[in-house]
Amino acid sequence: MENIIEIKQLKKTFISEKKQKVDALNNINLEIKEQEFVCLIGPSGSGKSTLLRLMAGLINPSEGRIDVMGKELKEPIKEAGMVFQEYSLMPWRNIIDNVAFGLELRRISKKKRYEVVENILKRFGLEGFNDSFPYELSGGMKQRAAIARAIANSPKILYMDEPFGALDAHTRFKMQKDLINFWLEDKRTIVFVTHSVEEAVFLGTRIIVMSSRPGEIIGDFKIDLPYPRNRWNEKFGKYFKELMGLMDGEVNKRTKKDTN
Ligand code: ADP
Ligand code: MG
C-alpha cells in the first residue's frame, strides 16, 4: 500500500494569550499507509488534537510539511472527513438533513442524497430516525449521526478526535465494534485520537504514542491481532501493559515538571 499521509519535520508553536510561545509539537515524522487504522495516544496536552487538525488542514504547521495523497496540504480537502468529540450536528436540521449536509453543499439532488444517506443511516443503526432532531437523540445516537455525516461524503481518510470520549462504557463498546465492522467492510484510512490505551489496542492496526509537551512521537507499534478483537486475549493484555507503561512514564514526567 502507498503512503496516503506523509509528515516531515513538523513543528507547531502557538502563541498563548499571554503572548508566550507554546511548543505543542516538535520533530514529527510520520508516514501513514492507505487503509491503516492508526490510533494516536498520549497524555492530555501532548498535541494529539493539534496533530489531527494539522493533518486535516484546519491549521498550518509552523515548520515542516504534510503531504496528503501526494500533494502538499494547504487547506482541508474533500477526500477527508472529520468527527469530533462534541456532537457537531446542526440543531435546526433533522437527522437525514444533517447527515446529507455535505452532499447538499455539493449540489447533489435531494432524491439522490436521501438515497445515499438512508443506506448509511441503516448501516449505523439510525433507521427510523430520519425526521428526528438532534435533541431527541441519545449521546450515542448523535455521535452515530456525526460519523454517518462524515462518511456520507465518502472520504478516503477519516479523522476522529476522541469520538467516543463522552459516551458511557456500554455505548462506547458498541460503537467501537460498529466502527471496526464498517472499516473491515469498507477499508478507509482512519486516524483516531484517544487517551484510552485499551480503546487503541481494541481498534488500531497501529498505535502512535505521543510524549507530553512538546509532543513528540515516542512509540510506533504494529498491533498484530485479528479482528474482531477480544479484550481477554493474552496478547491483547501484553500490548496493553507495554503501552500503559510507556504512557504512565510520560504522565509522571509531566507531573514532576508541573510541580517543580
Ligand atoms: P491533546 O489533544 O493531546 O490534549 P492539544 O493538541 O489540544 O493536546 O494541545 C497541545 C498543546 O497546545 C496544549 O498545551 C494546548 O494548550 C496548546 N494549544 C492547542 N491549541 C492552542 C491554541 N489555539 N492556542 C494556544 N495554545 C494551544
Ligand atoms: Mg485533544
Short mmCIF file of C-alpha atoms and ligand atoms in Angstrom, two decimals:
data_model
loop_
_atom_site.label_atom_id
_atom_site.label_comp_id
_atom_site.label_asym_id
_atom_site.label_seq_id
_atom_site.Cartn_x
_atom_site.Cartn_y
_atom_site.Cartn_z
CA MET A 1 0.00 0.00 0.00
CA GLU A 2 1.06 3.53 -0.68
CA ASN A 3 1.58 6.31 1.79
CA ILE A 4 -1.54 8.43 1.90
CA ILE A 5 -0.17 10.85 4.52
CA GLU A 6 3.47 11.93 4.89
CA ILE A 7 4.58 14.27 7.63
CA LYS A 8 8.14 15.60 7.60
CA GLN A 9 10.00 17.56 10.29
CA LEU A 10 6.79 19.06 11.56
CA LYS A 11 6.72 21.59 14.34
CA LYS A 12 3.80 23.58 15.72
CA THR A 13 4.16 26.55 18.03
CA PHE A 14 1.20 28.52 19.35
CA ILE A 15 1.29 31.96 20.90
CA SER A 16 -0.70 31.90 24.12
CA GLU A 17 -3.00 34.71 25.26
CA LYS A 18 -0.17 35.92 27.50
CA LYS A 19 1.96 36.17 24.35
CA GLN A 20 4.09 33.21 25.38
CA LYS A 21 5.30 30.63 22.93
CA VAL A 22 3.80 27.15 23.41
CA ASP A 23 5.63 24.39 21.58
CA ALA A 24 2.78 21.94 21.02
CA LEU A 25 4.53 19.58 18.58
CA ASN A 26 8.15 19.03 17.78
CA ASN A 27 10.06 16.92 15.29
CA ILE A 28 7.09 14.91 14.00
CA ASN A 29 7.88 12.49 11.20
CA LEU A 30 5.12 10.09 10.27
CA GLU A 31 4.02 8.08 7.27
CA ILE A 32 0.57 6.56 7.13
CA LYS A 33 -0.38 3.99 4.52
CA GLU A 34 -3.70 3.64 2.78
CA GLN A 35 -6.24 1.59 4.78
CA GLU A 36 -4.29 1.75 8.02
CA PHE A 37 -6.30 2.27 11.20
CA VAL A 38 -3.92 4.44 13.19
CA CYS A 39 -4.63 5.30 16.81
CA LEU A 40 -2.89 8.30 18.28
CA ILE A 41 -2.48 8.16 22.05
CA GLY A 42 -0.72 10.34 24.59
CA PRO A 43 -1.37 12.24 27.80
CA SER A 44 -3.67 15.23 27.69
CA GLY A 45 -1.89 18.26 26.23
CA SER A 46 0.52 16.12 24.18
CA GLY A 47 -0.71 17.66 20.94
CA LYS A 48 -2.96 14.87 19.65
CA SER A 49 -5.77 17.19 18.60
CA THR A 50 -3.27 19.65 17.16
CA LEU A 51 -1.68 16.93 15.05
CA LEU A 52 -5.09 15.79 13.80
CA ARG A 53 -6.11 19.35 12.93
CA LEU A 54 -2.83 19.79 11.07
CA MET A 55 -3.43 16.57 9.10
CA ALA A 56 -6.93 17.78 8.28
CA GLY A 57 -5.54 21.09 7.00
CA LEU A 58 -7.56 23.10 9.54
CA ILE A 59 -4.35 24.76 10.79
CA ASN A 60 -0.90 25.08 9.22
CA PRO A 61 2.47 23.82 10.51
CA SER A 62 4.99 26.30 11.94
CA GLU A 63 7.76 24.27 10.30
CA GLY A 64 7.90 21.17 8.13
CA ARG A 65 5.31 19.87 5.72
CA ILE A 66 2.42 17.50 5.34
CA ASP A 67 1.61 15.73 2.10
CA VAL A 68 -1.75 14.05 1.65
CA MET A 69 -2.34 11.87 -1.39
CA GLY A 70 0.93 13.05 -2.89
CA LYS A 71 0.25 16.78 -2.60
CA GLU A 72 1.34 19.34 -0.05
CA LEU A 73 -1.59 20.12 2.22
CA LYS A 74 -2.60 23.78 2.36
CA GLU A 75 -6.25 23.59 3.38
CA PRO A 76 -8.92 20.97 4.12
CA ILE A 77 -9.52 18.60 1.22
CA LYS A 78 -12.77 16.94 0.25
CA GLU A 79 -11.21 13.47 0.45
CA ALA A 80 -11.01 13.75 4.24
CA GLY A 81 -13.80 13.79 6.81
CA MET A 82 -13.66 14.68 10.48
CA VAL A 83 -15.54 13.62 13.62
CA PHE A 84 -15.05 15.46 16.91
CA GLN A 85 -15.89 14.53 20.48
CA GLU A 86 -18.69 17.07 20.70
CA TYR A 87 -21.61 16.09 18.55
CA SER A 88 -21.27 18.61 15.79
CA LEU A 89 -24.83 18.37 14.50
CA MET A 90 -26.92 21.36 13.49
CA PRO A 91 -29.78 21.55 16.00
CA TRP A 92 -32.22 23.05 13.50
CA ARG A 93 -31.87 20.23 10.97
CA ASN A 94 -33.37 16.78 11.26
CA ILE A 95 -31.06 13.75 11.14
CA ILE A 96 -31.36 12.98 7.45
CA ASP A 97 -30.62 16.60 6.51
CA ASN A 98 -27.75 16.75 8.97
CA VAL A 99 -26.16 13.63 7.50
CA ALA A 100 -26.89 14.78 3.94
CA PHE A 101 -25.40 18.24 4.52
CA GLY A 102 -22.12 17.60 2.69
CA LEU A 103 -23.96 16.18 -0.32
CA GLU A 104 -26.27 19.18 -0.30
CA LEU A 105 -23.24 21.51 -0.43
CA ARG A 106 -22.07 19.55 -3.44
CA ARG A 107 -25.48 20.22 -5.05
CA ILE A 108 -26.50 16.60 -5.29
CA SER A 109 -30.26 16.28 -5.86
CA LYS A 110 -32.48 15.63 -2.88
CA LYS A 111 -33.62 12.27 -4.28
CA LYS A 112 -30.06 11.07 -4.80
CA ARG A 113 -28.72 12.33 -1.47
CA TYR A 114 -31.58 10.78 0.50
CA GLU A 115 -30.91 7.51 -1.27
CA VAL A 116 -27.24 7.57 -0.28
CA VAL A 117 -27.91 8.75 3.25
CA GLU A 118 -30.70 6.27 4.00
CA ASN A 119 -28.27 3.47 3.29
CA ILE A 120 -25.69 4.94 5.65
CA LEU A 121 -28.26 5.58 8.39
CA LYS A 122 -29.27 1.94 8.17
CA ARG A 123 -25.67 0.84 8.44
CA PHE A 124 -25.13 2.94 11.55
CA GLY A 125 -28.28 1.82 13.33
CA LEU A 126 -30.19 5.07 12.76
CA GLU A 127 -33.05 3.62 10.78
CA GLY A 128 -36.30 5.33 11.58
CA PHE A 129 -34.64 8.49 12.90
CA ASN A 130 -34.66 10.42 9.61
CA ASP A 131 -37.09 13.03 10.85
CA SER A 132 -35.84 13.25 14.42
CA PHE A 133 -33.96 16.31 15.60
CA PRO A 134 -30.62 16.06 17.42
CA TYR A 135 -32.16 16.95 20.81
CA GLU A 136 -34.39 13.88 20.54
CA LEU A 137 -31.40 11.52 20.27
CA SER A 138 -29.17 10.00 22.96
CA GLY A 139 -25.46 10.86 23.03
CA GLY A 140 -24.56 7.62 21.28
CA MET A 141 -27.14 8.19 18.54
CA LYS A 142 -25.93 11.75 17.99
CA GLN A 143 -22.38 10.51 17.61
CA ARG A 144 -23.55 7.84 15.17
CA ALA A 145 -25.15 10.61 13.15
CA ALA A 146 -21.93 12.66 13.24
CA ILE A 147 -19.96 9.65 11.94
CA ALA A 148 -22.62 8.95 9.31
CA ARG A 149 -22.35 12.55 8.16
CA ALA A 150 -18.59 12.30 7.70
CA ILE A 151 -18.98 9.02 5.82
CA ALA A 152 -21.75 10.30 3.56
CA ASN A 153 -19.13 12.28 1.65
CA SER A 154 -17.24 9.00 1.04
CA PRO A 155 -13.93 10.31 2.36
CA LYS A 156 -10.75 8.34 1.76
CA ILE A 157 -9.48 9.46 5.14
CA LEU A 158 -11.45 9.72 8.35
CA TYR A 159 -10.01 11.80 11.19
CA MET A 160 -11.64 11.12 14.55
CA ASP A 161 -10.83 13.08 17.71
CA GLU A 162 -11.92 11.15 20.82
CA PRO A 163 -15.30 10.49 19.19
CA PHE A 164 -16.45 8.11 21.93
CA GLY A 165 -14.92 10.01 24.83
CA ALA A 166 -18.20 11.36 26.17
CA LEU A 167 -20.15 8.09 25.94
CA ASP A 168 -20.88 5.58 28.70
CA ALA A 169 -18.84 2.36 28.62
CA HIS A 170 -21.59 0.16 27.19
CA THR A 171 -22.37 2.56 24.33
CA ARG A 172 -18.67 3.07 23.68
CA PHE A 173 -18.03 -0.67 23.30
CA LYS A 174 -20.92 -0.98 20.87
CA MET A 175 -19.70 1.98 18.82
CA GLN A 176 -16.15 0.60 18.72
CA LYS A 177 -17.47 -2.70 17.32
CA ASP A 178 -19.62 -0.93 14.74
CA LEU A 179 -16.72 1.27 13.63
CA ILE A 180 -14.48 -1.78 13.19
CA ASN A 181 -17.17 -3.56 11.18
CA PHE A 182 -17.57 -0.55 8.95
CA TRP A 183 -13.82 -0.31 8.41
CA LEU A 184 -13.46 -4.07 7.73
CA GLU A 185 -16.20 -3.93 5.10
CA ASP A 186 -15.12 -0.73 3.51
CA LYS A 187 -11.45 -0.06 4.15
CA ARG A 188 -10.52 3.59 4.57
CA THR A 189 -7.61 5.23 6.25
CA ILE A 190 -8.60 6.16 9.78
CA VAL A 191 -6.62 8.33 12.19
CA PHE A 192 -8.26 8.02 15.58
CA VAL A 193 -7.23 10.06 18.61
CA THR A 194 -7.90 8.63 22.05
CA HIS A 195 -6.38 8.86 25.51
CA SER A 196 -7.57 5.31 26.22
CA VAL A 197 -4.87 2.68 25.68
CA GLU A 198 -7.49 -0.01 25.83
CA GLU A 199 -9.57 1.61 23.09
CA ALA A 200 -6.46 1.99 20.93
CA VAL A 201 -5.49 -1.69 21.27
CA PHE A 202 -9.07 -2.71 20.51
CA LEU A 203 -9.21 -0.64 17.32
CA GLY A 204 -5.88 0.08 15.71
CA THR A 205 -3.69 -1.74 13.24
CA ARG A 206 -1.05 0.63 14.53
CA ILE A 207 -0.62 2.83 17.59
CA ILE A 208 1.42 6.02 17.70
CA VAL A 209 2.38 7.23 21.19
CA MET A 210 2.99 10.91 21.86
CA SER A 211 5.11 12.33 24.67
CA SER A 212 3.99 15.13 26.95
CA ARG A 213 4.56 18.65 25.71
CA PRO A 214 6.15 19.37 23.37
CA GLY A 215 4.52 16.38 21.73
CA GLU A 216 6.94 14.07 20.01
CA ILE A 217 6.43 10.53 18.76
CA ILE A 218 7.90 8.14 21.33
CA GLY A 219 6.37 4.89 20.15
CA ASP A 220 5.07 3.31 16.96
CA PHE A 221 3.50 -0.13 17.44
CA LYS A 222 2.03 -2.51 14.92
CA ILE A 223 -0.86 -4.33 16.60
CA ASP A 224 -0.75 -7.85 15.33
CA LEU A 225 -4.15 -9.13 16.47
CA PRO A 226 -7.02 -10.37 14.30
CA TYR A 227 -10.45 -8.67 14.26
CA PRO A 228 -12.85 -8.75 15.97
CA ARG A 229 -10.55 -8.35 18.96
CA ASN A 230 -11.03 -9.87 22.33
CA ARG A 231 -10.05 -7.83 25.37
CA TRP A 232 -9.37 -11.01 27.39
CA ASN A 233 -6.87 -12.36 24.89
CA GLU A 234 -3.38 -12.79 26.35
CA LYS A 235 -1.64 -10.89 23.56
CA PHE A 236 -4.15 -8.04 23.96
CA GLY A 237 -3.04 -7.83 27.57
CA LYS A 238 0.63 -7.73 26.59
CA TYR A 239 0.14 -4.77 24.24
CA PHE A 240 -1.99 -3.05 26.85
CA LYS A 241 0.67 -3.41 29.56
CA GLU A 242 3.51 -2.28 27.34
CA LEU A 243 1.64 0.82 26.20
CA MET A 244 0.37 1.63 29.69
CA GLY A 245 3.96 1.51 30.95
CA LEU A 246 5.05 3.99 28.30
CA MET A 247 2.09 6.29 28.98
CA ASP A 248 2.50 6.16 32.76
CA GLY A 249 6.12 7.19 32.39
CA GLU A 250 5.02 10.21 30.38
CA VAL A 251 2.32 11.27 32.80
CA ASN A 252 4.71 11.01 35.77
CA LYS A 253 7.34 13.02 33.96
CA ARG A 254 4.83 15.79 33.41
CA THR A 255 3.52 15.81 36.97
CA LYS A 256 7.12 16.31 38.11
CA LYS A 257 7.67 19.13 35.62
CA ASP A 258 4.49 20.89 36.80
CA THR A 259 5.28 20.69 40.50
CA ASN A 260 8.88 21.87 40.11
P1 ADP B 1 -4.29 16.98 23.32
O1 ADP B 1 -5.33 16.87 22.26
O2 ADP B 1 -3.24 15.92 23.24
O3 ADP B 1 -4.87 17.03 24.70
P2 ADP B 1 -3.84 19.62 22.19
O4 ADP B 1 -3.41 19.35 20.81
O5 ADP B 1 -5.23 20.05 22.40
O6 ADP B 1 -3.49 18.36 23.13
O7 ADP B 1 -2.89 20.75 22.82
C1 ADP B 1 -1.49 20.67 22.84
C2 ADP B 1 -0.91 21.91 23.48
O8 ADP B 1 -1.08 23.04 22.64
C3 ADP B 1 -1.58 22.27 24.80
O9 ADP B 1 -0.60 22.74 25.69
C4 ADP B 1 -2.55 23.36 24.41
O10 ADP B 1 -2.77 24.23 25.49
C5 ADP B 1 -1.82 24.05 23.28
N1 ADP B 1 -2.75 24.66 22.30
C6 ADP B 1 -3.60 23.98 21.49
N2 ADP B 1 -4.27 24.84 20.70
C7 ADP B 1 -3.85 26.08 21.02
C8 ADP B 1 -4.17 27.39 20.55
N3 ADP B 1 -5.06 27.58 19.57
N4 ADP B 1 -3.52 28.44 21.13
C9 ADP B 1 -2.61 28.25 22.09
N5 ADP B 1 -2.26 27.04 22.57
C10 ADP B 1 -2.87 25.96 22.06
MG MG B 2 -7.43 16.68 22.33
#
